[in-house]
Amino acid sequence: MASIRELHHQLVKKECSAVELTQDYLKRVETLEPKLHSFLCVTADRALEQAKQVDAKLAAGEEVGPLAGIPIGIKDNLCTQGIPTTCASKILQNFVPPYESTVTAKLAAAGAVMVGKTNMDEFAMGSSTESSAFQLTANPWDVERVPGGSSGGSAAAVAAGECVVALGSDTGGSIRQPASFCGVVGMKPTYGLVSRYGLVAFASSLDQIGPFGRSVEDIAVLLETIAGHDPKDSTSLKVNIPNYASLLKPNLLKKQKLRIGIIKETFGEGLDPVVGQAVMAAVDELKKLGAKVKEISCPKFRYGLPTYYIIAPSEASANLARYDGVKYGFRTEEAESLMDMYTKTRAQGFGAEVKRRIMIGTYTLSAGYYDAYYLKAQKVRTLIKQDFERAFSEVDVLVCPTSPITAFKAGEKTNDPLSMYLTDLMTIPVNLAGLPALSLPCGFDDQGLPIGLQMIGNVLQEDVLLQAAYAYEQATDWHERQPEIGE
Amino acid sequence: MTTATPAKTKYEAIIGLETHCQLSTETKIFSDSSTQFGSDPNTNIDPVCMGLPGTLPVLNEKVLEYAVKAGLALNCTIAPYSKFDRKQYFYPDLPKNYQISQYDLPIAEHGWLEIELTDDKGKPLVDENGKALTKRIGITRLHMEEDAGKLVHAGSERLSGSTHSLVDYNRAGVPLVEIVSEPDMRSGQEAAEYAQELRRIMRYLGVSDGNMQEGSLRCDVNISIRPVGAEKFGTKVEIKNMNSFSAIQKAIDYEIERQIAAVETGERIVQETRLWDEATQRTISMRTKEGSSDYRYFPEPDLGPIEVTQEQLSHWKAELPELPAAKRHRYENELGLSPYDARVLTDDRTVAEYFEKAVTAGASAKPAANWIMGDISAYLNNEKLGISDIPLTPENLAEMITLIEDKTISNKIAKDILPDLLTKGGSPKAIVEKKGLIQVSDPKVIEAAIDKVIAAYPDELEKYRGGKTKLLGFFVGQVMKETGGKADPKLTNQLLQSKLNG
């Protein structure tokens, strides 16, 4: 499957047109969707229209950027003007935003071609995309298994070649964990690097939009396009965005004397030994490439999960209060009074996992419990941040497994929320600290399922992170393997 | 209701006010829709103030400036670091079902404002030296927040019988400051005075129009009574729905009597919210408060902390105008005006500034005050004009007053030319000269006129000399007629009396 660089070359050399490329991908989507169900909505008309515009520019001899004409998938929690944005929830089934999210506007301006809106866990709450109110997305490596979540549709679509790259959102691992399960590269940038304007909020202090691709270079191109300050998002950072892709050069690790830390606490109970071995082998490879490796202790790491499951639901309980049947979205038809409309609309419109988290969050913010839960969780969040700060005074990049396990079977964990939550054990602390991290393929288990290596960088060190990941990727061929479904 | 007058002196009322004041910014607090009042429903809206999924608030910097200025004017401490919080409750007029407000770190705290104590007619009470009696009312806090939309109940005149409700979100996201007072007031009058002073300050600052009819200024009252001398507060009752200062005063006075009567008859006061009913002039129970509501406040993650630097603060402080209380003091102490005059003149900043300009241009303070509060203000009321709308400049007014003082014209002449000045403007001196209205102060000329008048009215003269001295006015009138109204009235009086008395 071709990379952005290759496709860009073909387009510029007129070896194929953007419309032809788009048609190829749309055909592939048509073929694969009955098995995969990655997309909630395929936007063929809009895609072809965007491709035509790129062709017109190319025909006029205008210079186009690397993403021009590149087919891309967009997670369905990113608002797209005139196109339904459902968050895979019944409550937003008929919601068509009258405005465009900042990231999709930037992509459109860069000439990227949106293939469709990808499936996800309802409101991004989940780790398997099974909480979608509409469909189950299959893992392209084994259609019996989940693609991970919550950005499972984007990960599966990229892995199966339904699009070249995709956008997801990551609140506790929702990009990295599905990237790991689907054998692609996925990155959660530093909190504030990418504007959240138009991203339907789950947990505002943790949510961050990020790229999926089949190579480090592809996500670097996507990241540099979507990153940057946005006056519409008060939490977006005022920083200069480097040209990430241009920083990816061979033999960097040796030159940089990159210091890598292995997070000791992630190699404990609950870790699939095959995953552990693959990650350690990856560490050896990094050593060979010139990195200095040491073990690092992050003792508060394990408090990430309980802390997250207070802060995220607390914010979610407020963020999701607006879905009340008054202004837009689903409204029950059986209401007798205002209170009745509220309760029935929300009871019928939200799925079980969303309701569970709204209840948890409502509880943790209640008078009398606030100090014991929310406030304490915020304090622990600070301690976790400090753990990372200490670690980054010693090393440049931290590594650990992205997920303690590989993709599990659909239905396996749906009745056991706690075991589902545990799959995000290693990604969650990163969101709490607002740090950048990515997952990239580092092996396969005995069933042929991809294993992901998580690399975590210091604040705004996306460049360092991408360079380290690139060096590893160039030295290995995991990323070249493709699921049979795409053959 | 029984009359509680004898019991009245046994109790004192403890009153605090919570005031919501809309800030007069062009756009909303977190988005760029207009704040225009009276537009068609749901025309001043946008995705952000409607709380559409994925939208984010961005603080309008004018709101912070206005809130800080209001805080400074109320003698508050401005927090160098404060933040926004989410206050959560479900109601259809609240698009996100949470209100972005400030909870534990408000922008301003610990202030006060000074009110004048007044009598029943709103006249300032004075001490033995004639100075206004004042009282400081503590300000607990001032914070910023967004307003909600408005429900319109349809299908019936009243909420209770309505079949459905319509929501207008034009007001959603209009910036507010909520100002909470200490429970320092003891009567309806003090509370009404506090609210008026608050509005005066907001208007002086230009941060709010304070229009109560349009809801830009909304006051909720908290009130309890306790036996005089007692430490413990009584049960607090909240009163809402007063849309004038007099309604605030009447609602409180009614409520004090109601509570005293209840206590006197052994009834328990319940903690509740009551509405002032303008039609029946009573407070009526709206809902009983069972415990405190749980708004599940938590810090707003979509907005960063608010930091006001020392530099920014000094800049805004320097921009504050002289405030009404300071003006009142200055008018009394430096210009020698009565507390009443000072109060009337400073009520409106434009009037005060007009007055000050006239004084700067050479008018004596007292006559300037009299002209502005008398003829000019009567004209403005009649024509529904503001003082800055009329062609008569403060400089021209000063010129006119000077003409009176140096006896170039009489007060009467001044009154005669005033309508022209008010409608067309121009220099009073030029008008007086052009129309030949300069006062006649030459005793010989006046005496000649007197002689002529006396000769013309022998009967009246006889009656006058026979003791009917009231006829003096008649003679003055005739002399004025004779001189075309130009005779110096004081001198005329003098000369006429001596001639009549022969």
JSON list of C-alpha atoms in Angstrom, two decimals, chain B residues 258-367:
[
{"chain": "B", "resi": 258, "resn": "ARG", "atom": "CA", "xyz": [-45.17, 39.71, 57.01]},
{"chain": "B", "resi": 259, "resn": "GLN", "atom": "CA", "xyz": [-42.28, 38.07, 58.85]},
{"chain": "B", "resi": 260, "resn": "ILE", "atom": "CA", "xyz": [-42.84, 40.08, 62.03]},
{"chain": "B", "resi": 261, "resn": "ALA", "atom": "CA", "xyz": [-46.52, 39.24, 62.00]},
{"chain": "B", "resi": 262, "resn": "ALA", "atom": "CA", "xyz": [-45.69, 35.57, 61.47]},
{"chain": "B", "resi": 263, "resn": "VAL", "atom": "CA", "xyz": [-43.21, 35.47, 64.33]},
{"chain": "B", "resi": 264, "resn": "GLU", "atom": "CA", "xyz": [-45.55, 37.42, 66.61]},
{"chain": "B", "resi": 265, "resn": "THR", "atom": "CA", "xyz": [-48.31, 34.90, 66.03]},
{"chain": "B", "resi": 266, "resn": "GLY", "atom": "CA", "xyz": [-45.94, 32.01, 66.68]},
{"chain": "B", "resi": 267, "resn": "GLU", "atom": "CA", "xyz": [-45.73, 30.93, 63.07]},
{"chain": "B", "resi": 268, "resn": "ARG", "atom": "CA", "xyz": [-42.48, 29.49, 61.75]},
{"chain": "B", "resi": 269, "resn": "ILE", "atom": "CA", "xyz": [-40.73, 31.33, 58.89]},
{"chain": "B", "resi": 270, "resn": "VAL", "atom": "CA", "xyz": [-39.87, 28.82, 56.16]},
{"chain": "B", "resi": 271, "resn": "GLN", "atom": "CA", "xyz": [-36.85, 29.09, 53.94]},
{"chain": "B", "resi": 272, "resn": "GLU", "atom": "CA", "xyz": [-38.35, 29.77, 50.55]},
{"chain": "B", "resi": 273, "resn": "THR", "atom": "CA", "xyz": [-38.29, 31.86, 47.41]},
{"chain": "B", "resi": 274, "resn": "ARG", "atom": "CA", "xyz": [-41.09, 34.42, 47.14]},
{"chain": "B", "resi": 275, "resn": "LEU", "atom": "CA", "xyz": [-42.13, 36.53, 44.18]},
{"chain": "B", "resi": 276, "resn": "TRP", "atom": "CA", "xyz": [-43.07, 40.18, 44.38]},
{"chain": "B", "resi": 277, "resn": "ASP", "atom": "CA", "xyz": [-46.50, 40.53, 42.82]},
{"chain": "B", "resi": 278, "resn": "GLU", "atom": "CA", "xyz": [-46.81, 44.05, 41.46]},
{"chain": "B", "resi": 279, "resn": "ALA", "atom": "CA", "xyz": [-50.57, 43.74, 40.94]},
{"chain": "B", "resi": 280, "resn": "THR", "atom": "CA", "xyz": [-51.43, 42.85, 44.54]},
{"chain": "B", "resi": 281, "resn": "GLN", "atom": "CA", "xyz": [-48.37, 44.55, 46.08]},
{"chain": "B", "resi": 282, "resn": "ARG", "atom": "CA", "xyz": [-47.56, 41.40, 48.01]},
{"chain": "B", "resi": 283, "resn": "THR", "atom": "CA", "xyz": [-44.91, 38.72, 48.06]},
{"chain": "B", "resi": 284, "resn": "ILE", "atom": "CA", "xyz": [-46.18, 35.26, 47.23]},
{"chain": "B", "resi": 285, "resn": "SER", "atom": "CA", "xyz": [-44.52, 31.93, 47.82]},
{"chain": "B", "resi": 286, "resn": "MET", "atom": "CA", "xyz": [-42.94, 30.41, 44.70]},
{"chain": "B", "resi": 287, "resn": "ARG", "atom": "CA", "xyz": [-41.03, 27.40, 45.97]},
{"chain": "B", "resi": 288, "resn": "THR", "atom": "CA", "xyz": [-39.73, 26.07, 49.21]},
{"chain": "B", "resi": 289, "resn": "LYS", "atom": "CA", "xyz": [-36.02, 25.40, 49.40]},
{"chain": "B", "resi": 290, "resn": "GLU", "atom": "CA", "xyz": [-35.23, 22.01, 50.82]},
{"chain": "B", "resi": 291, "resn": "GLY", "atom": "CA", "xyz": [-31.58, 22.16, 51.70]},
{"chain": "B", "resi": 292, "resn": "SER", "atom": "CA", "xyz": [-29.21, 23.75, 49.23]},
{"chain": "B", "resi": 293, "resn": "SER", "atom": "CA", "xyz": [-29.23, 22.74, 45.57]},
{"chain": "B", "resi": 294, "resn": "ASP", "atom": "CA", "xyz": [-26.19, 20.83, 44.36]},
{"chain": "B", "resi": 295, "resn": "TYR", "atom": "CA", "xyz": [-24.80, 22.55, 41.31]},
{"chain": "B", "resi": 296, "resn": "ARG", "atom": "CA", "xyz": [-21.81, 20.20, 41.07]},
{"chain": "B", "resi": 297, "resn": "TYR", "atom": "CA", "xyz": [-19.40, 23.04, 40.38]},
{"chain": "B", "resi": 298, "resn": "PHE", "atom": "CA", "xyz": [-16.02, 22.13, 38.93]},
{"chain": "B", "resi": 299, "resn": "PRO", "atom": "CA", "xyz": [-13.33, 24.12, 37.11]},
{"chain": "B", "resi": 300, "resn": "GLU", "atom": "CA", "xyz": [-14.18, 24.84, 33.45]},
{"chain": "B", "resi": 301, "resn": "PRO", "atom": "CA", "xyz": [-11.59, 22.82, 31.52]},
{"chain": "B", "resi": 302, "resn": "ASP", "atom": "CA", "xyz": [-12.22, 24.67, 28.25]},
{"chain": "B", "resi": 303, "resn": "LEU", "atom": "CA", "xyz": [-10.93, 28.00, 29.61]},
{"chain": "B", "resi": 304, "resn": "GLY", "atom": "CA", "xyz": [-7.55, 28.75, 31.07]},
{"chain": "B", "resi": 305, "resn": "PRO", "atom": "CA", "xyz": [-7.02, 30.60, 34.33]},
{"chain": "B", "resi": 306, "resn": "ILE", "atom": "CA", "xyz": [-7.64, 34.35, 34.33]},
{"chain": "B", "resi": 307, "resn": "GLU", "atom": "CA", "xyz": [-4.57, 36.31, 35.26]},
{"chain": "B", "resi": 308, "resn": "VAL", "atom": "CA", "xyz": [-4.66, 40.07, 35.74]},
{"chain": "B", "resi": 309, "resn": "THR", "atom": "CA", "xyz": [-1.20, 41.59, 35.85]},
{"chain": "B", "resi": 310, "resn": "GLN", "atom": "CA", "xyz": [-0.33, 44.53, 38.07]},
{"chain": "B", "resi": 311, "resn": "GLU", "atom": "CA", "xyz": [0.34, 46.56, 34.96]},
{"chain": "B", "resi": 312, "resn": "GLN", "atom": "CA", "xyz": [-3.05, 45.76, 33.45]},
{"chain": "B", "resi": 313, "resn": "LEU", "atom": "CA", "xyz": [-4.71, 46.57, 36.75]},
{"chain": "B", "resi": 314, "resn": "SER", "atom": "CA", "xyz": [-3.06, 50.00, 37.06]},
{"chain": "B", "resi": 315, "resn": "HIS", "atom": "CA", "xyz": [-3.99, 50.74, 33.47]},
{"chain": "B", "resi": 316, "resn": "TRP", "atom": "CA", "xyz": [-7.66, 49.98, 34.12]},
{"chain": "B", "resi": 317, "resn": "LYS", "atom": "CA", "xyz": [-7.59, 51.82, 37.46]},
{"chain": "B", "resi": 318, "resn": "ALA", "atom": "CA", "xyz": [-6.30, 54.93, 35.70]},
{"chain": "B", "resi": 319, "resn": "GLU", "atom": "CA", "xyz": [-9.25, 54.78, 33.32]},
{"chain": "B", "resi": 320, "resn": "LEU", "atom": "CA", "xyz": [-11.87, 54.92, 36.08]},
{"chain": "B", "resi": 321, "resn": "PRO", "atom": "CA", "xyz": [-13.91, 58.13, 36.14]},
{"chain": "B", "resi": 322, "resn": "GLU", "atom": "CA", "xyz": [-14.67, 60.05, 39.33]},
{"chain": "B", "resi": 323, "resn": "LEU", "atom": "CA", "xyz": [-17.47, 58.02, 40.89]},
{"chain": "B", "resi": 324, "resn": "PRO", "atom": "CA", "xyz": [-20.81, 59.33, 42.20]},
{"chain": "B", "resi": 325, "resn": "ALA", "atom": "CA", "xyz": [-19.92, 59.18, 45.90]},
{"chain": "B", "resi": 326, "resn": "ALA", "atom": "CA", "xyz": [-16.70, 61.10, 45.36]},
{"chain": "B", "resi": 327, "resn": "LYS", "atom": "CA", "xyz": [-18.55, 63.65, 43.27]},
{"chain": "B", "resi": 328, "resn": "ARG", "atom": "CA", "xyz": [-21.21, 64.09, 45.97]},
{"chain": "B", "resi": 329, "resn": "HIS", "atom": "CA", "xyz": [-18.56, 64.70, 48.59]},
{"chain": "B", "resi": 330, "resn": "ARG", "atom": "CA", "xyz": [-16.75, 67.18, 46.40]},
{"chain": "B", "resi": 331, "resn": "TYR", "atom": "CA", "xyz": [-19.93, 69.07, 45.49]},
{"chain": "B", "resi": 332, "resn": "GLU", "atom": "CA", "xyz": [-20.84, 69.36, 49.17]},
{"chain": "B", "resi": 333, "resn": "ASN", "atom": "CA", "xyz": [-17.42, 70.14, 50.55]},
{"chain": "B", "resi": 334, "resn": "GLU", "atom": "CA", "xyz": [-15.78, 72.13, 47.80]},
{"chain": "B", "resi": 335, "resn": "LEU", "atom": "CA", "xyz": [-18.69, 73.67, 45.94]},
{"chain": "B", "resi": 336, "resn": "GLY", "atom": "CA", "xyz": [-20.87, 74.21, 48.97]},
{"chain": "B", "resi": 337, "resn": "LEU", "atom": "CA", "xyz": [-23.94, 72.49, 47.55]},
{"chain": "B", "resi": 338, "resn": "SER", "atom": "CA", "xyz": [-26.55, 70.87, 49.75]},
{"chain": "B", "resi": 339, "resn": "PRO", "atom": "CA", "xyz": [-26.58, 67.09, 49.99]},
{"chain": "B", "resi": 340, "resn": "TYR", "atom": "CA", "xyz": [-29.83, 67.15, 48.04]},
{"chain": "B", "resi": 341, "resn": "ASP", "atom": "CA", "xyz": [-28.39, 69.17, 45.16]},
{"chain": "B", "resi": 342, "resn": "ALA", "atom": "CA", "xyz": [-25.25, 67.06, 45.11]},
{"chain": "B", "resi": 343, "resn": "ARG", "atom": "CA", "xyz": [-27.33, 63.92, 44.94]},
{"chain": "B", "resi": 344, "resn": "VAL", "atom": "CA", "xyz": [-29.58, 65.12, 42.14]},
{"chain": "B", "resi": 345, "resn": "LEU", "atom": "CA", "xyz": [-26.73, 66.48, 40.03]},
{"chain": "B", "resi": 346, "resn": "THR", "atom": "CA", "xyz": [-24.57, 63.36, 40.35]},
{"chain": "B", "resi": 347, "resn": "ASP", "atom": "CA", "xyz": [-27.34, 60.89, 39.64]},
{"chain": "B", "resi": 348, "resn": "ASP", "atom": "CA", "xyz": [-26.47, 60.93, 35.96]},
{"chain": "B", "resi": 349, "resn": "ARG", "atom": "CA", "xyz": [-22.88, 61.25, 34.88]},
{"chain": "B", "resi": 350, "resn": "THR", "atom": "CA", "xyz": [-23.68, 63.39, 31.84]},
{"chain": "B", "resi": 351, "resn": "VAL", "atom": "CA", "xyz": [-25.60, 65.85, 34.01]},
{"chain": "B", "resi": 352, "resn": "ALA", "atom": "CA", "xyz": [-22.76, 66.00, 36.53]},
{"chain": "B", "resi": 353, "resn": "GLU", "atom": "CA", "xyz": [-20.27, 66.60, 33.76]},
{"chain": "B", "resi": 354, "resn": "TYR", "atom": "CA", "xyz": [-22.47, 69.31, 32.26]},
{"chain": "B", "resi": 355, "resn": "PHE", "atom": "CA", "xyz": [-22.68, 70.98, 35.63]},
{"chain": "B", "resi": 356, "resn": "GLU", "atom": "CA", "xyz": [-18.94, 70.77, 36.14]},
{"chain": "B", "resi": 357, "resn": "LYS", "atom": "CA", "xyz": [-18.25, 72.26, 32.74]},
{"chain": "B", "resi": 358, "resn": "ALA", "atom": "CA", "xyz": [-20.56, 75.15, 33.51]},
{"chain": "B", "resi": 359, "resn": "VAL", "atom": "CA", "xyz": [-18.73, 75.77, 36.78]},
{"chain": "B", "resi": 360, "resn": "THR", "atom": "CA", "xyz": [-15.36, 75.55, 35.06]},
{"chain": "B", "resi": 361, "resn": "ALA", "atom": "CA", "xyz": [-16.62, 78.09, 32.53]},
{"chain": "B", "resi": 362, "resn": "GLY", "atom": "CA", "xyz": [-17.21, 80.54, 35.36]},
{"chain": "B", "resi": 363, "resn": "ALA", "atom": "CA", "xyz": [-20.73, 79.87, 36.66]},
{"chain": "B", "resi": 364, "resn": "SER", "atom": "CA", "xyz": [-21.27, 79.91, 40.40]},
{"chain": "B", "resi": 365, "resn": "ALA", "atom": "CA", "xyz": [-22.14, 76.46, 41.61]},
{"chain": "B", "resi": 366, "resn": "LYS", "atom": "CA", "xyz": [-25.47, 77.12, 43.28]},
{"chain": "B", "resi": 367, "resn": "PRO", "atom": "CA", "xyz": [-27.15, 79.02, 40.43]}
]
